Tab-separated table of C-alpha atoms and ligand atoms in Angstrom:
chain	number	residue	atom	x	y	z
A	1	UNK	CA	0.000	0.000	0.000
A	2	UNK	CA	3.038	2.233	0.225
A	3	UNK	CA	3.332	4.690	-2.605
A	4	UNK	CA	-0.404	5.086	-3.127
A	5	UNK	CA	-0.287	8.510	-1.613
A	6	UNK	CA	2.070	11.364	-1.009
A	7	UNK	CA	2.007	12.797	2.482
A	8	UNK	CA	1.726	16.544	2.359
A	9	UNK	CA	3.815	17.070	5.467
A	10	UNK	CA	7.331	18.402	5.269
A	11	UNK	CA	10.352	16.148	5.624
A	12	UNK	CA	8.320	13.065	6.459
A	13	UNK	CA	7.080	14.717	9.638
A	14	UNK	CA	3.415	14.347	8.775
A	15	UNK	CA	1.299	12.909	11.561
A	16	UNK	CA	0.544	9.208	11.732
A	17	UNK	CA	-3.149	9.690	12.374
A	18	UNK	CA	-5.660	12.143	10.929
A	19	UNK	CA	-8.941	12.689	12.733
A	20	UNK	CA	-11.670	14.280	10.599
A	21	UNK	CA	-14.478	16.038	12.463
A	22	UNK	CA	-17.301	17.309	10.225
A	23	UNK	CA	-19.230	19.949	12.120
A	24	UNK	CA	-22.264	22.073	11.593
A	25	UNK	CA	-23.283	24.316	14.476
A	26	UNK	CA	-21.432	22.453	17.205
A	27	UNK	CA	-19.913	25.308	19.201
A	28	UNK	CA	-20.990	23.704	22.457
A	29	UNK	CA	-19.032	20.494	21.867
A	30	UNK	CA	-15.779	21.450	20.137
A	31	UNK	CA	-13.751	22.214	23.261
A	32	UNK	CA	-14.670	19.124	25.217
A	33	UNK	CA	-14.314	16.908	22.139
A	34	UNK	CA	-10.785	18.169	21.483
A	35	UNK	CA	-9.908	17.701	25.134
A	36	UNK	CA	-10.989	14.067	25.027
A	37	UNK	CA	-9.195	13.411	21.732
A	38	UNK	CA	-6.025	14.942	23.123
A	39	UNK	CA	-6.156	12.917	26.314
A	40	UNK	CA	-6.631	9.654	24.439
A	41	UNK	CA	-4.055	10.236	21.723
A	42	UNK	CA	-1.380	11.686	23.977
A	43	UNK	CA	-1.641	8.556	26.106
A	44	UNK	CA	-1.360	6.510	22.926
A	45	UNK	CA	1.880	8.302	22.036
A	46	UNK	CA	0.971	8.792	18.386
A	47	UNK	CA	1.392	11.917	16.277
A	48	UNK	CA	-1.892	13.220	14.929
A	49	UNK	CA	-3.830	16.076	13.390
A	50	UNK	CA	-7.466	16.956	13.985
A	51	UNK	CA	-9.162	18.369	10.902
A	52	UNK	CA	-12.326	20.261	11.777
A	53	UNK	CA	-14.369	20.683	8.618
A	54	UNK	CA	-16.788	23.484	9.249
A	55	UNK	CA	-19.817	22.778	7.117
A	56	UNK	CA	-21.290	26.265	6.968
A	57	UNK	CA	-21.940	26.737	10.674
A	58	UNK	CA	-23.899	29.820	11.610
A	59	UNK	CA	-23.014	29.718	15.294
A	60	UNK	CA	-19.656	30.171	17.017
A	61	UNK	CA	-18.149	26.843	15.901
A	62	UNK	CA	-15.359	28.453	13.887
A	63	UNK	CA	-14.431	30.784	16.727
A	64	UNK	CA	-14.415	27.787	19.062
A	65	UNK	CA	-11.912	25.959	16.840
A	66	UNK	CA	-9.740	29.060	16.539
A	67	UNK	CA	-9.723	29.417	20.310
A	68	UNK	CA	-8.801	25.790	20.614
A	69	UNK	CA	-5.935	26.146	18.135
A	70	UNK	CA	-4.178	28.560	20.488
A	71	UNK	CA	-3.454	25.657	22.806
A	72	UNK	CA	-3.564	22.769	20.359
A	73	UNK	CA	-1.241	22.931	17.372
A	74	UNK	CA	-2.609	19.672	15.959
A	75	UNK	CA	-5.764	21.468	14.865
A	76	UNK	CA	-6.550	22.219	11.249
A	77	UNK	CA	-9.630	24.146	10.203
A	78	UNK	CA	-11.230	23.736	6.792
A	79	UNK	CA	-14.145	26.081	6.266
A	80	UNK	CA	-16.614	25.318	3.520
A	81	UNK	CA	-18.299	28.211	1.759
A	82	UNK	CA	-21.746	27.077	2.897
A	83	UNK	CA	-23.537	24.030	4.222
A	84	UNK	CA	-22.813	21.167	1.828
A	85	UNK	CA	-23.897	18.283	4.054
A	86	UNK	CA	-21.876	15.857	6.120
A	87	UNK	CA	-20.929	13.660	3.146
A	88	UNK	CA	-19.265	16.567	1.330
A	89	UNK	CA	-17.635	17.733	4.564
A	90	UNK	CA	-16.089	14.295	5.052
A	91	UNK	CA	-14.795	14.364	1.471
A	92	UNK	CA	-13.179	17.746	2.112
A	93	UNK	CA	-11.422	16.066	5.026
A	94	UNK	CA	-10.354	13.033	2.973
A	95	UNK	CA	-8.859	15.363	0.379
A	96	UNK	CA	-6.578	16.889	2.988
A	97	UNK	CA	-5.478	14.130	5.345
A	98	UNK	CA	-1.792	13.541	5.977
A	99	UNK	CA	-1.982	10.538	8.305
A	100	UNK	CA	-1.423	6.898	7.457
A	101	UNK	CA	-4.645	6.107	9.280
A	102	UNK	CA	-7.803	8.217	9.235
A	103	UNK	CA	-10.606	8.367	11.785
A	104	UNK	CA	-13.917	10.124	11.142
A	105	UNK	CA	-15.681	11.314	14.264
A	106	UNK	CA	-18.866	13.333	14.815
A	107	UNK	CA	-18.484	16.586	16.665
A	108	UNK	CA	-21.404	16.068	19.027
A	109	UNK	CA	-19.681	13.607	21.403
A	110	UNK	CA	-22.110	10.818	20.585
A	111	UNK	CA	-19.107	8.793	19.547
A	112	UNK	CA	-16.409	8.247	22.168
A	113	UNK	CA	-12.784	9.076	21.236
A	114	UNK	CA	-11.910	6.553	23.935
A	115	UNK	CA	-12.380	3.882	21.246
A	116	UNK	CA	-9.365	5.166	19.306
A	117	UNK	CA	-6.793	2.883	20.998
A	118	UNK	CA	-8.850	-0.212	20.164
A	119	UNK	CA	-9.246	0.983	16.573
A	120	UNK	CA	-5.539	1.676	16.240
A	121	UNK	CA	-4.710	-1.727	17.688
A	122	UNK	CA	-6.910	-3.430	15.085
A	123	UNK	CA	-5.362	-1.342	12.338
A	124	UNK	CA	-1.852	-2.239	13.464
A	125	UNK	CA	-2.819	-5.892	13.504
A	126	UNK	CA	-3.554	-5.657	9.787
A	127	UNK	CA	-7.127	-4.455	9.311
A	128	UNK	CA	-7.745	-1.647	6.822
A	129	UNK	CA	-11.221	-0.651	7.984
A	130	UNK	CA	-12.433	-0.685	11.582
A	131	UNK	CA	-16.184	0.025	11.740
A	132	UNK	CA	-17.576	1.264	14.999
A	133	UNK	CA	-21.018	-0.289	15.260
A	134	UNK	CA	-23.650	1.224	17.546
A	135	UNK	CA	-24.929	-1.295	20.045
A	136	UNK	CA	-27.376	1.202	21.469
A	137	UNK	CA	-28.107	4.905	21.196
A	138	UNK	CA	-29.310	6.733	24.238
A	139	UNK	CA	-31.996	9.292	23.471
A	140	UNK	CA	-33.136	7.930	20.111
A	141	UNK	CA	-36.821	7.167	19.608
A	142	UNK	CA	-38.069	3.624	19.056
A	143	UNK	CA	-39.621	4.518	15.714
A	144	UNK	CA	-36.311	5.964	14.520
A	145	UNK	CA	-34.516	2.806	15.563
A	146	UNK	CA	-37.128	0.715	13.709
A	147	UNK	CA	-36.813	2.897	10.597
A	148	UNK	CA	-33.057	2.502	10.773
A	149	UNK	CA	-33.305	-1.301	10.896
A	150	UNK	CA	-35.811	-1.263	8.026
A	151	UNK	CA	-33.438	0.854	5.980
A	152	UNK	CA	-30.521	-1.530	6.444
A	153	UNK	CA	-32.735	-4.430	5.401
A	154	UNK	CA	-34.117	-2.722	2.267
A	155	UNK	CA	-30.674	-1.445	1.387
A	156	UNK	CA	-29.225	-4.935	1.679
A	157	UNK	CA	-31.968	-6.288	-0.612
A	158	UNK	CA	-31.826	-3.575	-3.245
A	159	UNK	CA	-28.410	-1.990	-3.306
A	160	UNK	CA	-26.311	-5.107	-3.330
A	161	UNK	CA	-23.625	-3.483	-1.160
A	162	UNK	CA	-23.668	-4.888	2.344
A	163	UNK	CA	-23.150	-2.142	4.872
A	164	UNK	CA	-22.775	-3.330	8.427
A	165	UNK	CA	-26.059	-2.481	10.183
A	166	UNK	CA	-25.850	0.511	12.517
A	167	UNK	CA	-22.314	1.346	11.509
A	168	UNK	CA	-22.185	5.133	11.431
A	169	UNK	CA	-19.384	6.893	9.616
A	170	UNK	CA	-17.431	6.625	12.844
A	171	UNK	CA	-14.462	4.356	12.333
A	172	UNK	CA	-10.869	4.057	11.246
A	173	UNK	CA	-9.612	3.584	7.721
A	174	UNK	CA	-6.187	2.953	6.344
A	175	UNK	CA	-4.982	5.716	4.062
A	176	UNK	CA	-5.230	3.368	1.086
A	177	UNK	CA	-8.989	3.092	1.619
A	178	UNK	CA	-9.291	6.862	1.896
A	179	UNK	CA	-7.482	7.203	-1.427
A	180	UNK	CA	-10.180	5.033	-3.002
A	181	UNK	CA	-12.924	7.169	-1.446
A	182	UNK	CA	-11.213	10.279	-2.800
A	183	UNK	CA	-11.325	8.871	-6.302
A	184	UNK	CA	-15.098	8.465	-6.116
A	185	UNK	CA	-16.325	11.945	-7.011
A	186	UNK	CA	-20.034	11.237	-7.058
A	187	UNK	CA	-22.446	14.037	-6.289
A	188	UNK	CA	-24.792	11.870	-4.259
A	189	UNK	CA	-22.302	10.385	-1.863
A	190	UNK	CA	-23.082	7.638	0.565
A	191	UNK	CA	-19.889	7.165	2.457
A	192	UNK	CA	-20.586	3.981	4.384
A	193	UNK	CA	-21.681	2.125	1.282
A	194	UNK	CA	-18.595	3.378	-0.568
A	195	UNK	CA	-16.425	1.989	2.215
A	196	UNK	CA	-18.208	-1.362	1.976
A	197	UNK	CA	-17.928	-1.279	-1.805
A	198	UNK	CA	-14.173	-0.595	-1.642
A	199	UNK	CA	-13.564	-3.878	0.130
A	200	UNK	CA	-10.223	-4.326	1.969
A	201	UNK	CA	-9.926	-6.115	5.305
A	202	UNK	CA	-12.811	-5.062	7.541
A	203	UNK	CA	-13.501	-5.553	11.201
A	204	UNK	CA	-15.988	-4.057	13.624
A	205	UNK	CA	-16.069	-2.996	17.231
A	206	UNK	CA	-19.215	-2.077	19.128
A	207	UNK	CA	-19.968	0.906	21.294
A	208	UNK	CA	-22.891	2.550	23.010
A	209	UNK	CA	-23.691	5.893	21.429
A	210	UNK	CA	-24.214	8.672	23.934
A	211	UNK	CA	-26.899	11.331	23.631
A	212	UNK	CA	-25.810	14.541	21.918
A	213	UNK	CA	-23.652	16.721	24.124
A	214	UNK	CA	-25.137	19.973	22.833
A	215	UNK	CA	-27.225	21.278	19.952
A	216	UNK	CA	-29.657	19.109	18.079
A	217	UNK	CA	-29.566	16.479	15.352
A	218	UNK	CA	-29.429	17.747	11.773
A	219	UNK	CA	-31.396	14.851	10.403
A	220	UNK	CA	-35.033	15.555	9.735
A	221	UNK	CA	-37.166	12.703	8.456
A	222	UNK	CA	-37.143	14.195	4.958
A	223	UNK	CA	-33.365	14.364	4.921
A	224	UNK	CA	-33.114	10.796	6.171
A	225	UNK	CA	-35.419	9.492	3.437
A	226	UNK	CA	-33.401	11.343	0.770
A	227	UNK	CA	-30.215	9.914	2.196
A	228	UNK	CA	-31.647	6.393	2.250
A	229	UNK	CA	-32.626	6.772	-1.414
A	230	UNK	CA	-29.110	7.893	-2.276
A	231	UNK	CA	-27.864	4.769	-0.568
A	232	UNK	CA	-29.909	2.580	-2.871
A	233	UNK	CA	-30.009	4.493	-6.161
A	234	UNK	CA	-26.290	5.353	-6.148
A	235	UNK	CA	-25.281	1.749	-5.911
A	236	UNK	CA	-27.661	-0.287	-7.953
A	237	UNK	CA	-30.026	-0.467	-10.911
A	238	UNK	CA	-31.893	-3.265	-9.187
A	239	UNK	CA	-34.977	-1.026	-8.672
A	240	UNK	CA	-35.151	-0.642	-12.478
A	241	UNK	CA	-35.033	-4.411	-12.863
A	242	UNK	CA	-37.868	-4.731	-10.351
A	243	UNK	CA	-39.795	-2.224	-12.442
A	244	UNK	CA	-39.186	-4.435	-15.470
A	245	UNK	CA	-40.435	-7.450	-13.534
A	246	UNK	CA	-43.553	-5.538	-12.528
A	247	UNK	CA	-44.141	-4.568	-16.160
A	248	UNK	CA	-43.756	-8.192	-17.202
A	249	UNK	CA	-46.177	-9.337	-14.509
A	250	UNK	CA	-48.838	-6.750	-15.432
A	251	UNK	CA	-48.470	-7.611	-19.139
A	252	UNK	CA	-48.870	-11.317	-18.405
A	253	UNK	CA	-51.968	-10.672	-16.311
A	254	UNK	CA	-53.482	-8.475	-19.057
A	255	UNK	CA	-52.783	-11.135	-21.649
A	256	UNK	CA	-54.422	-13.806	-19.480
A	257	UNK	CA	-57.383	-11.528	-18.913
A	258	UNK	CA	-57.841	-10.836	-22.652
A	259	UNK	CA	-57.575	-14.527	-23.420
A	260	UNK	CA	-60.233	-15.240	-20.825
A	261	UNK	CA	-62.537	-12.578	-22.289
A	262	UNK	CA	-62.038	-13.962	-25.793
A	263	UNK	CA	-62.830	-17.515	-24.661
A	264	UNK	CA	-65.934	-16.355	-22.809
A	265	UNK	CA	-67.117	-14.345	-25.777
A	266	UNK	CA	-66.711	-17.259	-28.199
A	267	UNK	CA	-67.967	-20.002	-25.880
A	268	UNK	CA	-70.768	-18.171	-24.086
A	269	UNK	CA	-71.696	-15.185	-26.307
A	270	UNK	CA	-74.727	-14.291	-24.158
A	271	UNK	CA	-72.841	-14.061	-20.846
A	272	UNK	CA	-69.492	-12.722	-21.988
A	273	UNK	CA	-68.344	-9.601	-20.176
A	274	UNK	CA	-70.841	-9.964	-17.334
A	275	UNK	CA	-69.426	-8.229	-14.289
A	276	UNK	CA	-66.615	-6.562	-16.258
A	277	UNK	CA	-68.109	-3.098	-16.433
A	278	UNK	CA	-67.340	0.492	-15.604
A	279	UNK	CA	-65.751	-0.120	-12.196
A	280	UNK	CA	-63.236	-2.625	-13.467
A	281	UNK	CA	-62.233	-0.318	-16.325
A	282	UNK	CA	-61.680	2.607	-13.965
A	283	UNK	CA	-59.801	0.287	-11.609
A	284	UNK	CA	-57.495	-1.007	-14.306
A	285	UNK	CA	-56.823	2.432	-15.788
A	286	UNK	CA	-55.949	3.991	-12.449
A	287	UNK	CA	-53.850	1.008	-11.417
A	288	UNK	CA	-51.850	1.055	-14.643
A	289	UNK	CA	-51.625	4.855	-14.566
A	290	UNK	CA	-50.206	4.622	-11.059
A	291	UNK	CA	-47.651	2.020	-12.086
A	292	UNK	CA	-46.615	4.144	-15.036
A	293	UNK	CA	-46.188	7.269	-12.949
A	294	UNK	CA	-44.137	5.337	-10.418
A	295	UNK	CA	-41.983	3.993	-13.216
A	296	UNK	CA	-41.453	7.465	-14.672
A	297	UNK	CA	-40.558	8.781	-11.225
A	298	UNK	CA	-38.001	6.042	-10.740
A	299	UNK	CA	-36.466	6.701	-14.161
A	300	UNK	CA	-36.461	10.398	-13.293
A	301	UNK	CA	-34.521	9.741	-10.107
A	302	UNK	CA	-31.794	8.072	-12.105
A	303	UNK	CA	-31.829	10.655	-14.896
A	304	UNK	CA	-31.702	13.497	-12.357
A	305	UNK	CA	-28.592	11.920	-10.910
A	306	UNK	CA	-27.008	11.676	-14.361
A	307	UNK	CA	-27.893	15.342	-14.917
A	308	UNK	CA	-26.327	16.458	-11.671
A	309	UNK	CA	-23.230	14.356	-12.203
A	310	UNK	CA	-22.811	15.577	-15.786
A	311	UNK	CA	-22.515	19.179	-14.625
A	312	UNK	CA	-19.355	18.129	-12.837
A	313	UNK	CA	-19.604	20.769	-10.132
A	314	UNK	CA	-17.277	20.415	-7.164
A	315	UNK	CA	-18.756	18.504	-4.250
A	316	UNK	CA	-17.812	21.342	-1.929
A	317	UNK	CA	-16.126	24.747	-1.957
A	318	UNK	CA	-13.450	25.694	0.541
A	319	UNK	CA	-13.303	29.289	1.652
A	320	UNK	CA	-10.482	28.912	4.141
A	321	UNK	CA	-7.971	26.260	5.091
A	322	UNK	CA	-5.762	26.864	8.087
A	323	UNK	CA	-3.304	24.678	9.892
A	324	UNK	CA	-1.387	25.486	13.025
A	325	UNK	CA	1.022	22.543	12.931
A	326	UNK	CA	4.645	23.673	12.547
A	327	UNK	CA	5.360	21.253	9.690
A	328	UNK	CA	2.110	21.772	7.799
A	329	UNK	CA	2.566	23.103	4.296
A	330	UNK	CA	-0.466	25.319	4.753
A	331	UNK	CA	1.011	27.273	7.611
A	332	UNK	CA	3.219	29.060	5.086
A	333	UNK	CA	0.081	30.884	4.044
A	334	UNK	CA	-0.617	33.940	6.140
A	335	UNK	CA	-2.970	32.879	8.896
A	336	UNK	CA	-6.448	34.033	8.142
A	337	UNK	CA	-5.795	34.320	4.446
A	338	UNK	CA	-9.053	33.249	2.849
A	339	UNK	CA	-7.650	30.938	0.188
A	340	UNK	CA	-10.414	30.244	-2.247
A	341	UNK	CA	-9.599	26.713	-3.194
A	342	UNK	CA	-12.212	24.571	-4.851
A	343	UNK	CA	-12.419	20.860	-4.985
A	344	UNK	CA	-10.183	20.411	-7.986
A	345	UNK	CA	-9.777	16.657	-8.052
B	1	LIG	N1	-22.965	17.607	10.152
B	1	LIG	C1	-22.338	18.307	9.127
B	1	LIG	N2	-23.109	18.866	8.140
B	1	LIG	C2	-24.467	18.777	8.130
B	1	LIG	C3	-25.090	18.035	9.162
B	1	LIG	C4	-24.311	17.464	10.146
B	1	LIG	O1	-21.118	18.407	9.100
B	1	LIG	O2	-25.093	19.332	7.239
B	1	LIG	C5	-22.144	16.999	11.206
B	1	LIG	C6	-22.610	17.307	12.608
B	1	LIG	O3	-22.084	18.513	13.093
B	1	LIG	C7	-22.087	16.113	13.378
B	1	LIG	C8	-22.201	14.977	12.362
B	1	LIG	O4	-22.247	15.609	11.076
B	1	LIG	O5	-20.749	16.282	13.748
B	1	LIG	C9	-23.415	14.114	12.580
B	1	LIG	O6	-24.573	14.907	12.590
B	1	LIG	P1	-25.751	14.680	13.647
B	1	LIG	O7	-25.175	14.510	15.016
B	1	LIG	O8	-26.748	15.783	13.445
B	1	LIG	O9	-26.355	13.310	13.149
B	1	LIG	P2	-26.927	12.118	14.051
B	1	LIG	O10	-25.887	11.806	15.101
B	1	LIG	O11	-28.177	12.626	14.633
B	1	LIG	O12	-27.100	10.998	13.066
B	2	LIG	MG1	-25.027	13.000	16.304
């Protein structure tokens, strides 16, 4: 796996581990999160960087990271030009990591940094991906949990990429895996499925997710449904095949029905068509109309994705990228200089 990447640190001094923290309005958690990361990783004796990707926060998150950087040189701050969503924020992090191992961690303290040593141990023993799988989430409603299980089942049936159930994006990846994720420049990203799709040697550890430390979840039901659809439609054309099967089934039924009508009409001319009146016609027309509209919608979902991909817009826009590490290439830029870099890859 050596040689797949070039570390961007100077003189081989780049950190061994990169922690990516996507954040959107998390000012209340940044300080404590960094404190816990520092405690764990200092005890581990590993060099590291913590990349906070600010995904268009409108609160004091950026100021909180800047305050933190005064006492923590491992911090790097990547500010996106607006809110692009967690998937894009993670990609912005992947595009900038220096470490040989990469951990993605939510900012809200639902995921304990105290798992890092276990993850690193698994990585050192030869695993490329260490999923952290939620055993339980405090403060999540039963219906949400049920919907989550249903999603993993449907996704497994339709998308053909097996994502470990209840594995959030929290986990460790070898740099080689991150390089693969970087090469996938799809507009509708679904990180966990991409990780599963990439393969490599996977293992999982379990943890109990804590309730949010501060702020509130950014996932409305609408957003979750859209995300679930991305998970399926970005990975498979199986729904289109099912549509084909449905079409075949309806055609076969219609053919059988017509044959039956013809036989009745020839064999029993007086009784033919009895009971097949207005209601059945309306029923058939609306049923078929419904199927057709559903089919057009499904095609539209795929075509819309082709349309968006064909525009080739960057997945995110960076308005500022600051590092405080002494060896970081970026620190040569004047601090605070708003470098307007776009996602060029
Ligand atoms: N997040 C982000 N951009 C967004 C929404 C969320 O970067 O548009 C971050 C958020 O700050 C947090 C992580 O993604 O660090 C997970 O979000 P959240 O806690 O709202 O999700 P949940 O834990 O409820 O699934
Ligand atoms: Mg959360």
